[in-house]
PDB file of C-alpha atoms (C1' of nucleotides) in Angstrom:
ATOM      1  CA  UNK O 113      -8.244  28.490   0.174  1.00 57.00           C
ATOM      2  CA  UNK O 114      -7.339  26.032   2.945  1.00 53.00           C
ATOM      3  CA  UNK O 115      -4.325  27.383   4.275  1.00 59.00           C
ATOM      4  CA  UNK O 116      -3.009  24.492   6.734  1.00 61.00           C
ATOM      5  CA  UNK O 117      -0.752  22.330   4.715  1.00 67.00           C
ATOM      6  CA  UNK O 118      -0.549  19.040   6.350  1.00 72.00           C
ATOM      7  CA  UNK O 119       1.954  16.372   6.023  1.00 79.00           C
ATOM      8  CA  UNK O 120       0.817  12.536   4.554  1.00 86.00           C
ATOM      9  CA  UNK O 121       2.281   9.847   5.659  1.00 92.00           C
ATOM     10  CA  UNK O 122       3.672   7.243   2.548  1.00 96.00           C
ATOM     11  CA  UNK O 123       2.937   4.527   4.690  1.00 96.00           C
ATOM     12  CA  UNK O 124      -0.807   5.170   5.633  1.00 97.00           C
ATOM     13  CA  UNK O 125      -1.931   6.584   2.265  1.00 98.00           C
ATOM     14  CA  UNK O 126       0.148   3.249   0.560  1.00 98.00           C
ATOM     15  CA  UNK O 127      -1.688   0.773   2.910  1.00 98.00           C
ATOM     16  CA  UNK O 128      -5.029   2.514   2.676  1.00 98.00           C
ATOM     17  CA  UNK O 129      -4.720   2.058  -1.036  1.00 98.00           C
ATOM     18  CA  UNK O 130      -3.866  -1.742  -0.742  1.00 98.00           C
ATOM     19  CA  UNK O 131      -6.862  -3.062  -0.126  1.00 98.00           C
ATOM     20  CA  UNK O 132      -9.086  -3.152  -3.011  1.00 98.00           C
ATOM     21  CA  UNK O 133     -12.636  -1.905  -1.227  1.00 98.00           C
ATOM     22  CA  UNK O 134     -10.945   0.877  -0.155  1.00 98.00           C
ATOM     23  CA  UNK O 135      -9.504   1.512  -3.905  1.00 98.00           C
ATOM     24  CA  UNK O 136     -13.429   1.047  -4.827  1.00 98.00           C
ATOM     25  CA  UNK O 137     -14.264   3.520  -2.182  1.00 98.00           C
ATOM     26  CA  UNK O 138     -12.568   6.577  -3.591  1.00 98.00           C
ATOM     27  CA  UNK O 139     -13.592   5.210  -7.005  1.00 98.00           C
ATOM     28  CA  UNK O 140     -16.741   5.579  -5.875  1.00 98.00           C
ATOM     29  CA  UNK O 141     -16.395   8.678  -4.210  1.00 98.00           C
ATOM     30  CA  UNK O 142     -14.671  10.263  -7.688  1.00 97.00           C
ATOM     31  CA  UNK O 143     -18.455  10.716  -8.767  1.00 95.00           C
ATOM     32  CA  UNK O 144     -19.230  12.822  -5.630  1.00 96.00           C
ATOM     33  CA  UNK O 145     -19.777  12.721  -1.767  1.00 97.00           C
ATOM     34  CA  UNK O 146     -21.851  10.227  -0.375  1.00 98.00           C
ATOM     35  CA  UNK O 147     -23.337   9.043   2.637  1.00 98.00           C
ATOM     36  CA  UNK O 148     -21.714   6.093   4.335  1.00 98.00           C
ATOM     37  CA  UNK O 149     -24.522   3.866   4.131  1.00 98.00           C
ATOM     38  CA  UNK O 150     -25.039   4.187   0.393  1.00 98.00           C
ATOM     39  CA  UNK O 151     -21.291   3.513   0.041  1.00 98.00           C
ATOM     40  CA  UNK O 152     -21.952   0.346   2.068  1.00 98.00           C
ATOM     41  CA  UNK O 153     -24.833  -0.935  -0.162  1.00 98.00           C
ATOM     42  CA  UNK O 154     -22.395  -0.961  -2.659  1.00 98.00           C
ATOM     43  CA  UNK O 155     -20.011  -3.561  -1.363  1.00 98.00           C
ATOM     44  CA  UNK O 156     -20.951  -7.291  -0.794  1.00 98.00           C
ATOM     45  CA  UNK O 157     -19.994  -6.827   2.838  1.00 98.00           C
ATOM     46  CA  UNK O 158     -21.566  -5.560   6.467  1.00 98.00           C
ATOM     47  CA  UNK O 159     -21.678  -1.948   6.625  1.00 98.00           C
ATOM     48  CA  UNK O 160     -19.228  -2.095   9.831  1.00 98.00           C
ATOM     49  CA  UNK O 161     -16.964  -3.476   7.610  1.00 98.00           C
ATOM     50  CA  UNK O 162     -16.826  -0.312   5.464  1.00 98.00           C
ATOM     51  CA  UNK O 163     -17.181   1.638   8.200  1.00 98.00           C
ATOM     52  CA  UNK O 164     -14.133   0.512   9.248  1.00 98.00           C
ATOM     53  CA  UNK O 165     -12.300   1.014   5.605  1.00 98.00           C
ATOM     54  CA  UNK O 166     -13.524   4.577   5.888  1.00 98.00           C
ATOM     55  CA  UNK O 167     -12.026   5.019   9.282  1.00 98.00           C
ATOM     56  CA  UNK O 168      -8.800   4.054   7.465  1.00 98.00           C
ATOM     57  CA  UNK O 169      -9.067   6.011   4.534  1.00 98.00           C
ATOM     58  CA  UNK O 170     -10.286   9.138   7.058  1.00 98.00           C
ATOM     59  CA  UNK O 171      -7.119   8.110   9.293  1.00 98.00           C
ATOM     60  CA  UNK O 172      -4.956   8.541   5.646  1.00 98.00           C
ATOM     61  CA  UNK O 173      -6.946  11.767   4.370  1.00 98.00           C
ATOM     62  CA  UNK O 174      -7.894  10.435   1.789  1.00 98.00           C
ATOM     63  CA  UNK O 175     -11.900  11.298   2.168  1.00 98.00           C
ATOM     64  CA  UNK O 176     -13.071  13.927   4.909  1.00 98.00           C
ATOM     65  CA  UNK O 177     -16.338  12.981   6.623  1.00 98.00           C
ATOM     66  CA  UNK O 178     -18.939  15.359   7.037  1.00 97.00           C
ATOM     67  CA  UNK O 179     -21.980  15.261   8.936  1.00 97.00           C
ATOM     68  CA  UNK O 180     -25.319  16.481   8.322  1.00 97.00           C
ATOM     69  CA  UNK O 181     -28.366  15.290  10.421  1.00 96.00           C
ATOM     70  CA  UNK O 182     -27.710  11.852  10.637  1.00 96.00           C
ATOM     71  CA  UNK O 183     -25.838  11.673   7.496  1.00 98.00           C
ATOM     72  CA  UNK O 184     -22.317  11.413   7.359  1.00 98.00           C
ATOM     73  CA  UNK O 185     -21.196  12.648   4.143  1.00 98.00           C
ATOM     74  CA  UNK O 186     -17.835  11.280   2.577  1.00 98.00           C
ATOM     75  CA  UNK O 187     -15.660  13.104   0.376  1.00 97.00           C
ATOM     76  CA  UNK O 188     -12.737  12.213  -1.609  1.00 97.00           C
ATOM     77  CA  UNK O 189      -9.719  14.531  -0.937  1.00 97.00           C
ATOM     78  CA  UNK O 190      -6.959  13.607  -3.821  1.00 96.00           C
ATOM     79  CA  UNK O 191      -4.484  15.517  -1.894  1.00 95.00           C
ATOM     80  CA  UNK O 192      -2.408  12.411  -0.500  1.00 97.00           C
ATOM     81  CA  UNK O 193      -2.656  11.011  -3.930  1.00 97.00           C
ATOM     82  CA  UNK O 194      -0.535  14.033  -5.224  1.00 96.00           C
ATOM     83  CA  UNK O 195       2.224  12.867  -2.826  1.00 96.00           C
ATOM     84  CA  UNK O 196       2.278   9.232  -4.300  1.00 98.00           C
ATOM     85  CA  UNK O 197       2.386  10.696  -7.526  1.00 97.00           C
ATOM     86  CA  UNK O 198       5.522  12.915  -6.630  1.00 96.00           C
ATOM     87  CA  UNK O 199       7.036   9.728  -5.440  1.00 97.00           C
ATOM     88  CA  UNK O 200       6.840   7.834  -8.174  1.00 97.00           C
ATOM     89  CA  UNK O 201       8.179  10.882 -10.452  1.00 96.00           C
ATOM     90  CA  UNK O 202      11.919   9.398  -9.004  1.00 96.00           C
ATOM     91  CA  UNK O 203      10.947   5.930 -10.875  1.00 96.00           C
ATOM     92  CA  UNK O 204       9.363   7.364 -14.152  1.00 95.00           C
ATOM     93  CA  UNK O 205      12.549   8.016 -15.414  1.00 92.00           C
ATOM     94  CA  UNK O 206      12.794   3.840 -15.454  1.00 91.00           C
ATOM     95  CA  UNK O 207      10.455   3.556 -17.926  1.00 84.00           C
ATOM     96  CA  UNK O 208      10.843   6.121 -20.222  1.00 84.00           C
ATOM     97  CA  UNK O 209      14.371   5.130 -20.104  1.00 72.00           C
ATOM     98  CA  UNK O 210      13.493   1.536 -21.036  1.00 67.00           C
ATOM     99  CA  UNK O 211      11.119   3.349 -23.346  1.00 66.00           C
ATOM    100  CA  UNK O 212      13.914   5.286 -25.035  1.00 67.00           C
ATOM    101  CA  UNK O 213      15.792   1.541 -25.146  1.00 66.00           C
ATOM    102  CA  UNK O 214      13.573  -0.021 -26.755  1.00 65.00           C
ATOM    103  CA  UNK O 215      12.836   2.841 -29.056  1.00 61.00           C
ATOM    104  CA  UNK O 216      16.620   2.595 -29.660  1.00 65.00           C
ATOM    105  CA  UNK O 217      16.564  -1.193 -30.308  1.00 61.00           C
ATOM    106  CA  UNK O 218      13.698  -0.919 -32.456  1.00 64.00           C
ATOM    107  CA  UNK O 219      15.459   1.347 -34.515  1.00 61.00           C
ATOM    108  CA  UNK O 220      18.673  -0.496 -34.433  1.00 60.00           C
ATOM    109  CA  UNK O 221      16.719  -3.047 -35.817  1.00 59.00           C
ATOM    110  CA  UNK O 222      15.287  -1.650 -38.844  1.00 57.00           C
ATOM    111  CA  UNK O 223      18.651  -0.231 -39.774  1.00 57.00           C
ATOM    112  CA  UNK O 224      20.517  -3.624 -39.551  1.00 55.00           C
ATOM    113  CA  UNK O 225      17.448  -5.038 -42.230  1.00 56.00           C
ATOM    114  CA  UNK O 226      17.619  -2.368 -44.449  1.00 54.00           C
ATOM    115  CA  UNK O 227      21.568  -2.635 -44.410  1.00 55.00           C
ATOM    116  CA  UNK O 228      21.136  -6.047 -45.112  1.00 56.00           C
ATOM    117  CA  UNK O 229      19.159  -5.653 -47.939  1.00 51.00           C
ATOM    118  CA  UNK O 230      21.277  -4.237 -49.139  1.00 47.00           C
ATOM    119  CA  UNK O 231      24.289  -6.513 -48.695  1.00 42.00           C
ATOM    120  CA  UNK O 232      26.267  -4.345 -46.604  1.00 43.00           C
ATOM    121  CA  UNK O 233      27.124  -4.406 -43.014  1.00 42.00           C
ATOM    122  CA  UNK O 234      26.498  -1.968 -40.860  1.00 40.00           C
ATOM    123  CA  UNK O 235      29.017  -1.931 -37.569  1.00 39.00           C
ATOM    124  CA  UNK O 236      29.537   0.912 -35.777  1.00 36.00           C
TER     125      UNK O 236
ATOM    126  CA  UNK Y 241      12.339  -7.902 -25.655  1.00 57.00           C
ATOM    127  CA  UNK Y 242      10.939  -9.189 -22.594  1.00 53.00           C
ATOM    128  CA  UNK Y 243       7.867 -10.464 -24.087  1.00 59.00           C
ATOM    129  CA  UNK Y 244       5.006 -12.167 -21.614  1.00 61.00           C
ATOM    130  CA  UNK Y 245       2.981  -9.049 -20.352  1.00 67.00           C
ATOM    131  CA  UNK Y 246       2.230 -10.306 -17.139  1.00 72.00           C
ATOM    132  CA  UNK Y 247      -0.388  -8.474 -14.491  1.00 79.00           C
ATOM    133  CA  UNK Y 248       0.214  -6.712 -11.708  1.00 87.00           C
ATOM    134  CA  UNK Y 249      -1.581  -7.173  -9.010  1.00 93.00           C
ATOM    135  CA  UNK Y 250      -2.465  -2.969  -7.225  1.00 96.00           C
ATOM    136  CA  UNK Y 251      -3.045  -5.188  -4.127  1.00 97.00           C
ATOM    137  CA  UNK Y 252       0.418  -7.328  -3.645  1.00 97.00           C
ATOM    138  CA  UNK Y 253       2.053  -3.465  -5.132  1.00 98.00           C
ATOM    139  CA  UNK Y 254       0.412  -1.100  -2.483  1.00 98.00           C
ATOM    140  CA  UNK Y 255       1.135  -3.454  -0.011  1.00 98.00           C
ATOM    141  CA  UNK Y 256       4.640  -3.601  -0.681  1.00 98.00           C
ATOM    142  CA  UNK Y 257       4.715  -0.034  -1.226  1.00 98.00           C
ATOM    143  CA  UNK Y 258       3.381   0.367   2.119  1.00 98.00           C
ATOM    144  CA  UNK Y 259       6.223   0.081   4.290  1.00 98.00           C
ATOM    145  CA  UNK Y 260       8.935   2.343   4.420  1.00 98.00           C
ATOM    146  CA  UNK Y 261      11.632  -0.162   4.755  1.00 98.00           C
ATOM    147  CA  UNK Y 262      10.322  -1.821   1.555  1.00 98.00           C
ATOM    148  CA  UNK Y 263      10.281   1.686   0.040  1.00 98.00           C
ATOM    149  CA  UNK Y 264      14.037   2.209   0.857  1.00 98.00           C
ATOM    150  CA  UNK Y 265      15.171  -0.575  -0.854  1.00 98.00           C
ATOM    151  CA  UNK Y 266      13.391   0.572  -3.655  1.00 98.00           C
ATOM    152  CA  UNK Y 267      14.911   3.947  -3.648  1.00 98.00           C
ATOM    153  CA  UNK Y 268      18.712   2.391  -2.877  1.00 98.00           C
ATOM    154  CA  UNK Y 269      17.914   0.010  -6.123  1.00 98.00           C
ATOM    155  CA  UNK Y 270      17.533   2.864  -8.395  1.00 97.00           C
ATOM    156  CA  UNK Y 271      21.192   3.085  -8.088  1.00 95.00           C
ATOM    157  CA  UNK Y 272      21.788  -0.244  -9.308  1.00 96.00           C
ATOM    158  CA  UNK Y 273      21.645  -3.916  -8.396  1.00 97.00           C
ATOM    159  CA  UNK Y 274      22.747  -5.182  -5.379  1.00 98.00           C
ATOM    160  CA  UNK Y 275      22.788  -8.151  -3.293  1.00 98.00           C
ATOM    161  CA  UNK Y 276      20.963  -9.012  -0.409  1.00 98.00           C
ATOM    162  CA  UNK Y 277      23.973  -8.875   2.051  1.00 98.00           C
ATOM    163  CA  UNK Y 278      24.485  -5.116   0.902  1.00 98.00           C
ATOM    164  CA  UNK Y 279      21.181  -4.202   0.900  1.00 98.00           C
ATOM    165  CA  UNK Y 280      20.573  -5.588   4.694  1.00 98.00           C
ATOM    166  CA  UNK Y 281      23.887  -4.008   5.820  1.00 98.00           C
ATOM    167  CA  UNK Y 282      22.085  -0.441   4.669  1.00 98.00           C
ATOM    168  CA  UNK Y 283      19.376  -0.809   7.338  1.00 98.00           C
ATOM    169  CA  UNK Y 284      19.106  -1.145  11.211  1.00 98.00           C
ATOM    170  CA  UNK Y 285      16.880  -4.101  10.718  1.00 98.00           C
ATOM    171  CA  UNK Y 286      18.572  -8.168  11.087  1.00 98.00           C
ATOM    172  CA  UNK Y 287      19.138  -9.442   7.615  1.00 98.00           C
ATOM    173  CA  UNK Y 288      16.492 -11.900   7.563  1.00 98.00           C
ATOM    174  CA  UNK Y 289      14.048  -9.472   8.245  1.00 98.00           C
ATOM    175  CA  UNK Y 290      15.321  -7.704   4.981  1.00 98.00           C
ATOM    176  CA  UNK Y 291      15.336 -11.064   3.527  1.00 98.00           C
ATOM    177  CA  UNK Y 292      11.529 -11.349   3.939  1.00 98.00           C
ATOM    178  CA  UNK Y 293      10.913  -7.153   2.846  1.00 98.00           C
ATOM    179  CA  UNK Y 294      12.670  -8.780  -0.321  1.00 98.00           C
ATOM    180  CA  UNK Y 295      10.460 -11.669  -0.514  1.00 98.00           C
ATOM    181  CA  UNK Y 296       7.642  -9.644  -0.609  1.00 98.00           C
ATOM    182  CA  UNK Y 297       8.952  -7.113  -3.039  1.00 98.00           C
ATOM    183  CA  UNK Y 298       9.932 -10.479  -5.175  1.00 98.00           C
ATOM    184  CA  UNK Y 299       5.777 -11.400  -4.916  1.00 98.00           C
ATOM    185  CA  UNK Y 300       4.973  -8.001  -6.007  1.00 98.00           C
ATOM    186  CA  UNK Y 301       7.214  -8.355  -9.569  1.00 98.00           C
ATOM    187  CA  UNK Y 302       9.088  -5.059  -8.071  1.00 98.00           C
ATOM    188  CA  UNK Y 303      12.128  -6.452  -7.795  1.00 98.00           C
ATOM    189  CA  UNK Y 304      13.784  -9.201 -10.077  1.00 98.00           C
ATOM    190  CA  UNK Y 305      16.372 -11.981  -8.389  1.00 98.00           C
ATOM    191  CA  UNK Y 306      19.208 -12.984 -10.148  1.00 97.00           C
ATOM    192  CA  UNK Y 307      21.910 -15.483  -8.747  1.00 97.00           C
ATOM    193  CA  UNK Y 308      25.633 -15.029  -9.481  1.00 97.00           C
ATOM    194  CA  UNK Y 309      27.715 -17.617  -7.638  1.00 96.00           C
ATOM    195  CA  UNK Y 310      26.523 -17.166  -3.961  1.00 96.00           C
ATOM    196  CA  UNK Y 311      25.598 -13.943  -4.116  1.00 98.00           C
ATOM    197  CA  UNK Y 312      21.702 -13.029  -5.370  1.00 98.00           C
ATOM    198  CA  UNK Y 313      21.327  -9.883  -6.691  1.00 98.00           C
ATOM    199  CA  UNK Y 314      18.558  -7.419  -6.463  1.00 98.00           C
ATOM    200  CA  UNK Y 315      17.232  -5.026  -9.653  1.00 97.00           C
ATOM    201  CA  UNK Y 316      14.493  -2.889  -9.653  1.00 97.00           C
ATOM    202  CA  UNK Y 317      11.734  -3.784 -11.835  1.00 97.00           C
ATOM    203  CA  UNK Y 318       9.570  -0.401 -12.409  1.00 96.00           C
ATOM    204  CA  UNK Y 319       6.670  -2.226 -14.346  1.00 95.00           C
ATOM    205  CA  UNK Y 320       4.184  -2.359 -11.302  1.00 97.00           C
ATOM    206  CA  UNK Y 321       5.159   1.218 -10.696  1.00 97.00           C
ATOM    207  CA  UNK Y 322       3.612   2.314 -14.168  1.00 96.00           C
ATOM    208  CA  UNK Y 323       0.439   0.199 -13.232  1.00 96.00           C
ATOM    209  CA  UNK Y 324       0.417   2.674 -10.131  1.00 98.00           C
ATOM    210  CA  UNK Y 325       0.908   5.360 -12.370  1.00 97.00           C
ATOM    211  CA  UNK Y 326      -1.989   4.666 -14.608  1.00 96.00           C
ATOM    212  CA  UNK Y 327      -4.072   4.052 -11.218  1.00 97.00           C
ATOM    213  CA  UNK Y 328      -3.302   7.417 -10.074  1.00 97.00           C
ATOM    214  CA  UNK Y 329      -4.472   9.311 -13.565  1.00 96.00           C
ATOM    215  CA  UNK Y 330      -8.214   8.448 -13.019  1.00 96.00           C
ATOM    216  CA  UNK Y 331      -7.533  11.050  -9.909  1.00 96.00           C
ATOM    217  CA  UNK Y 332      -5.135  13.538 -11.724  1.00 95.00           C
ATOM    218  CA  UNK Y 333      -7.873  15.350 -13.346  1.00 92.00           C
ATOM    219  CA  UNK Y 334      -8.965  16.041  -9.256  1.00 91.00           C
ATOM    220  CA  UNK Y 335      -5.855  18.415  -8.393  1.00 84.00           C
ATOM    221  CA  UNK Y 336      -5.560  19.405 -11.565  1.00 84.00           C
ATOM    222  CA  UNK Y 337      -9.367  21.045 -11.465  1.00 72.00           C
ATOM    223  CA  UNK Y 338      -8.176  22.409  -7.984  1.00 68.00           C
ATOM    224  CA  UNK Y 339      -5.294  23.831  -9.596  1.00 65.00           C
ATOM    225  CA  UNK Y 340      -7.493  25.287 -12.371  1.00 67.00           C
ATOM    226  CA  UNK Y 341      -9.996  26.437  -9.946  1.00 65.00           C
ATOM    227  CA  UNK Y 342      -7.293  28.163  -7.563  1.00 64.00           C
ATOM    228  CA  UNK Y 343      -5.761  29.565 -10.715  1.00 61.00           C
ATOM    229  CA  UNK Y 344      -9.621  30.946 -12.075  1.00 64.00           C
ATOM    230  CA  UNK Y 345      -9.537  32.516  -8.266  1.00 60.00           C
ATOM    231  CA  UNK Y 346      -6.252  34.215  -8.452  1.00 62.00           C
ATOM    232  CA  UNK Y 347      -7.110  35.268 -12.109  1.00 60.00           C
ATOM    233  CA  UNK Y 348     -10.762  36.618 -10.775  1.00 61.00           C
ATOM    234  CA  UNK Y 349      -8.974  38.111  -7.528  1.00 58.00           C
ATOM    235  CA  UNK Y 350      -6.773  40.051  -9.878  1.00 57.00           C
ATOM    236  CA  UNK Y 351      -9.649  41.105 -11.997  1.00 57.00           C
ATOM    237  CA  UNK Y 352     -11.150  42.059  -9.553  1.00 56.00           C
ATOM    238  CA  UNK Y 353      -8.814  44.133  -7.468  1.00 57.00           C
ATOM    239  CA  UNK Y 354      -7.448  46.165 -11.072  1.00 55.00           C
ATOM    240  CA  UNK Y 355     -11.269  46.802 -11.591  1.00 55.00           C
ATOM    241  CA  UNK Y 356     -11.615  48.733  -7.847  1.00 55.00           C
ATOM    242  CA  UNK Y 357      -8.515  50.324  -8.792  1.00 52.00           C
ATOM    243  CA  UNK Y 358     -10.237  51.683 -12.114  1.00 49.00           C
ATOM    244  CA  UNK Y 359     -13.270  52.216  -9.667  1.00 44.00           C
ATOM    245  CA  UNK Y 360     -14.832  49.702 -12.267  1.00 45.00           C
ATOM    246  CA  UNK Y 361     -16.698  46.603 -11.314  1.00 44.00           C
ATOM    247  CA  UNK Y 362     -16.193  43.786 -13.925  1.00 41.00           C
ATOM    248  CA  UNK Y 363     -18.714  41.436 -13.604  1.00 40.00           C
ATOM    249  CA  UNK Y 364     -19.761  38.474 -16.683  1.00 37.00           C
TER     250      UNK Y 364
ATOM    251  C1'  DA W 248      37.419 -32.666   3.552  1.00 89.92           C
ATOM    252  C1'  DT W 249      36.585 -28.602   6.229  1.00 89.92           C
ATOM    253  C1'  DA W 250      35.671 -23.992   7.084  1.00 89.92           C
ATOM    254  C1'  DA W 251      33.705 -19.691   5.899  1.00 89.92           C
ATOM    255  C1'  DT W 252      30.454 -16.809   3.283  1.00 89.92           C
ATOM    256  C1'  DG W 253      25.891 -15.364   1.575  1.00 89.92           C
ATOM    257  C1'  DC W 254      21.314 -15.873   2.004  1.00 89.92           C
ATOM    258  C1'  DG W 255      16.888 -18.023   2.627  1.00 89.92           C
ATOM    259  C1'  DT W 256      13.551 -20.457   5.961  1.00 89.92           C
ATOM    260  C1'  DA W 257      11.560 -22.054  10.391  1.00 89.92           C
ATOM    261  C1'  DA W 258       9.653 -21.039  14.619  1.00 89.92           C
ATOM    262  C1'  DC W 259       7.974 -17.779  17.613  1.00 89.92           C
ATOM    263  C1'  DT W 260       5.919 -13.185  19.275  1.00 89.92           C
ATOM    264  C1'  DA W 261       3.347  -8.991  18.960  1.00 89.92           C
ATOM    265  C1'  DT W 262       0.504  -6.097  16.281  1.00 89.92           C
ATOM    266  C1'  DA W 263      -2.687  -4.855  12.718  1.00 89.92           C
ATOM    267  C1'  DC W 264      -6.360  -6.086   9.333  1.00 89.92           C
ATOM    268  C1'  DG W 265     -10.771  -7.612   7.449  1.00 89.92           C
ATOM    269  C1'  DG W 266     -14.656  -9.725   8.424  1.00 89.92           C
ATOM    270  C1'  DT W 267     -18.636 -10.934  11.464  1.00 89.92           C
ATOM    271  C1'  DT W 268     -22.550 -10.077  15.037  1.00 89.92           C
ATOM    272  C1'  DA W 269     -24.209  -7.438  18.912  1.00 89.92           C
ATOM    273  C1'  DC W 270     -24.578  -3.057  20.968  1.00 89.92           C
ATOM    274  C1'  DA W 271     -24.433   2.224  21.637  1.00 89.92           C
ATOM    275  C1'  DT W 272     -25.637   6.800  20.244  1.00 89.92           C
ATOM    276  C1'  DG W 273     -27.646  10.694  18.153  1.00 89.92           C
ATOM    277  C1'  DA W 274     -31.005  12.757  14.882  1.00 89.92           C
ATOM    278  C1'  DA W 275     -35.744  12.644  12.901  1.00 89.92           C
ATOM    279  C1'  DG W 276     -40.552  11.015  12.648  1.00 89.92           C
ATOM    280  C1'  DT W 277     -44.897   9.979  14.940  1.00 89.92           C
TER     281       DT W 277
ATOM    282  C1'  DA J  48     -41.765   9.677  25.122  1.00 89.92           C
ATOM    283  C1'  DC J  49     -41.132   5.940  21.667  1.00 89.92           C
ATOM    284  C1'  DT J  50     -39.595   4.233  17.395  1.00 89.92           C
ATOM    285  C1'  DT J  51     -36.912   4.222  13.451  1.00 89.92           C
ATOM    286  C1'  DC J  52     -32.942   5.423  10.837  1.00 89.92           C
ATOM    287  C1'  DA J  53     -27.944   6.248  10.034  1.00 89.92           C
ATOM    288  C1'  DT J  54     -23.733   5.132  11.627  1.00 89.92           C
ATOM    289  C1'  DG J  55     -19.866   4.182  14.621  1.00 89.92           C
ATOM    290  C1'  DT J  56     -17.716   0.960  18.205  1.00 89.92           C
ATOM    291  C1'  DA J  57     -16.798  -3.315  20.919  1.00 89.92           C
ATOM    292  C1'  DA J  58     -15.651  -7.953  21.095  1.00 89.92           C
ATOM    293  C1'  DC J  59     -14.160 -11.737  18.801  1.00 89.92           C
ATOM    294  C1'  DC J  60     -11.804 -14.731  15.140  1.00 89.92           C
ATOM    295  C1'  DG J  61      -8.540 -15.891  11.542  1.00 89.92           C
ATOM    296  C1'  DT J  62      -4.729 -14.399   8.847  1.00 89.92           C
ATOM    297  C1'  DA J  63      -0.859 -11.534   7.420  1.00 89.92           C
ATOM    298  C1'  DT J  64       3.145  -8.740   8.626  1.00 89.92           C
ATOM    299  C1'  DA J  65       7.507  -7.190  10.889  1.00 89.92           C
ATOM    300  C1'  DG J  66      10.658  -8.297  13.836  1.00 89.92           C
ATOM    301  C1'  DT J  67      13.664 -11.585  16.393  1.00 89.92           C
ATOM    302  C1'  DT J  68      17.081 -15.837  16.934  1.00 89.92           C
ATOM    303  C1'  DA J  69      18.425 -20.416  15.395  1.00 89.92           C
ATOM    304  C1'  DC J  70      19.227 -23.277  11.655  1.00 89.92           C
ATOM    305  C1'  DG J  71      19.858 -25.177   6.824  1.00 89.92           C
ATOM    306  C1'  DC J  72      22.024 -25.204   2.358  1.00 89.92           C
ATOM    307  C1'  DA J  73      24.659 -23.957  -1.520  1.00 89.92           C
ATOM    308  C1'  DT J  74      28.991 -21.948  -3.147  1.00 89.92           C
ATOM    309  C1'  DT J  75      33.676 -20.595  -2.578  1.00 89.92           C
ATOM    310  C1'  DA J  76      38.094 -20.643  -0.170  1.00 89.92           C
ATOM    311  C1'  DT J  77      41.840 -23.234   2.381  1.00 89.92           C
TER     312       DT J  77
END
DNA sequence: ATAATGCGTAACTATACGGTTACATGAAGT
DNA sequence: ACTTCATGTAACCGTATAGTTACGCATTAT
């Protein structure tokens, strides 16, 4: 059980997940661990290029490298990903909400028709 | 019923998400709209420099403009958010198998120790 | 008409990316 | 020892960002 619980920064885990390679990356990496070159024959561009996304996403833990021989083996680690999700949990009350209102409008709706079908006005 | 479903792009949202200040705004706009003078005053930063954060935030569909007189007001807009949201469930099922595998541990650590204490090993 | 308010934009600076090619380094084969 | 393989780093370029101050432009007040 690893015991040291480490803090994630918002800011490098956010900016690590804006660029799309990187996104592809840990999309990739969802399948398994991989060795860097392999990840880099996956992408149209140099392999220092993706070395360079995997510094970033190593610098945001979101994969942990690990060598072996000459390999270097990269691993996804969802961990910072559980900290975006707990901040969005403040905004998923927007949607539902607007969920709810439109649930609510929807239903307004079909009680104004069927009150009109019947003649009568419904106005409360 | 807002009706054109448009797309978000994860790139312009990430990056906006990316910096703090950006995510501040964010979090003071869940409490309502505001204008832009308000918002700047609530940060150490010059107000054009807030004026660009909202730029960006405006480019990234977070936030939705709205003029009244000379004052433009700021509202959250949590539709890129759920995009983020649905990005993030692909690597859910990651914590959530650590989760279940730290739970199977605890479980099997439990099992195991009532077991010695019975001077039984239980072992399927 | 003139002044004041609210807010965006321009111009400029420093820093960070994302990409490239060239080079360095360590492990494994021969 | 020499070569090859796997991979990171350095140096360089172009572009975007985050901040600043100065300025422009509506809208409202006097």
């Amino acid at each position: 059980m690893r015991n040291r619980s480490v803090t994630y920064s918002a800011e490098q885990t956010f900016s690590a997940l804006a660029d799309p390679t990187r996104r592809a990356v840990l999309d990739l990496l969802r399948h398994g661990r991989q060795p860097a070159g392999q990840i880099a024959q996956a992408f149209p561009v140099s392999r220092p290029a993706i070395s360079k996304h995997l510094r970033l996403l190593r610098r945001a833990h979101l994969v942990e490298e690990r060598r072996e021989g000459r390999h270097r083996f990269y691993q996804l680690n969802p961990e910072p990903l559980k900290a975006v999700d707990s901040w969005l949990e403040e905004y998923r009350v927007f949607w539902r909400a607007n969920l709810a209102r439109l649930k609510a409008f929807v239903e307004a709706e079909h009680e104004k028709e069927s009150a009109e079908s019947k003649g009568k006005v419904h106005t409360s």
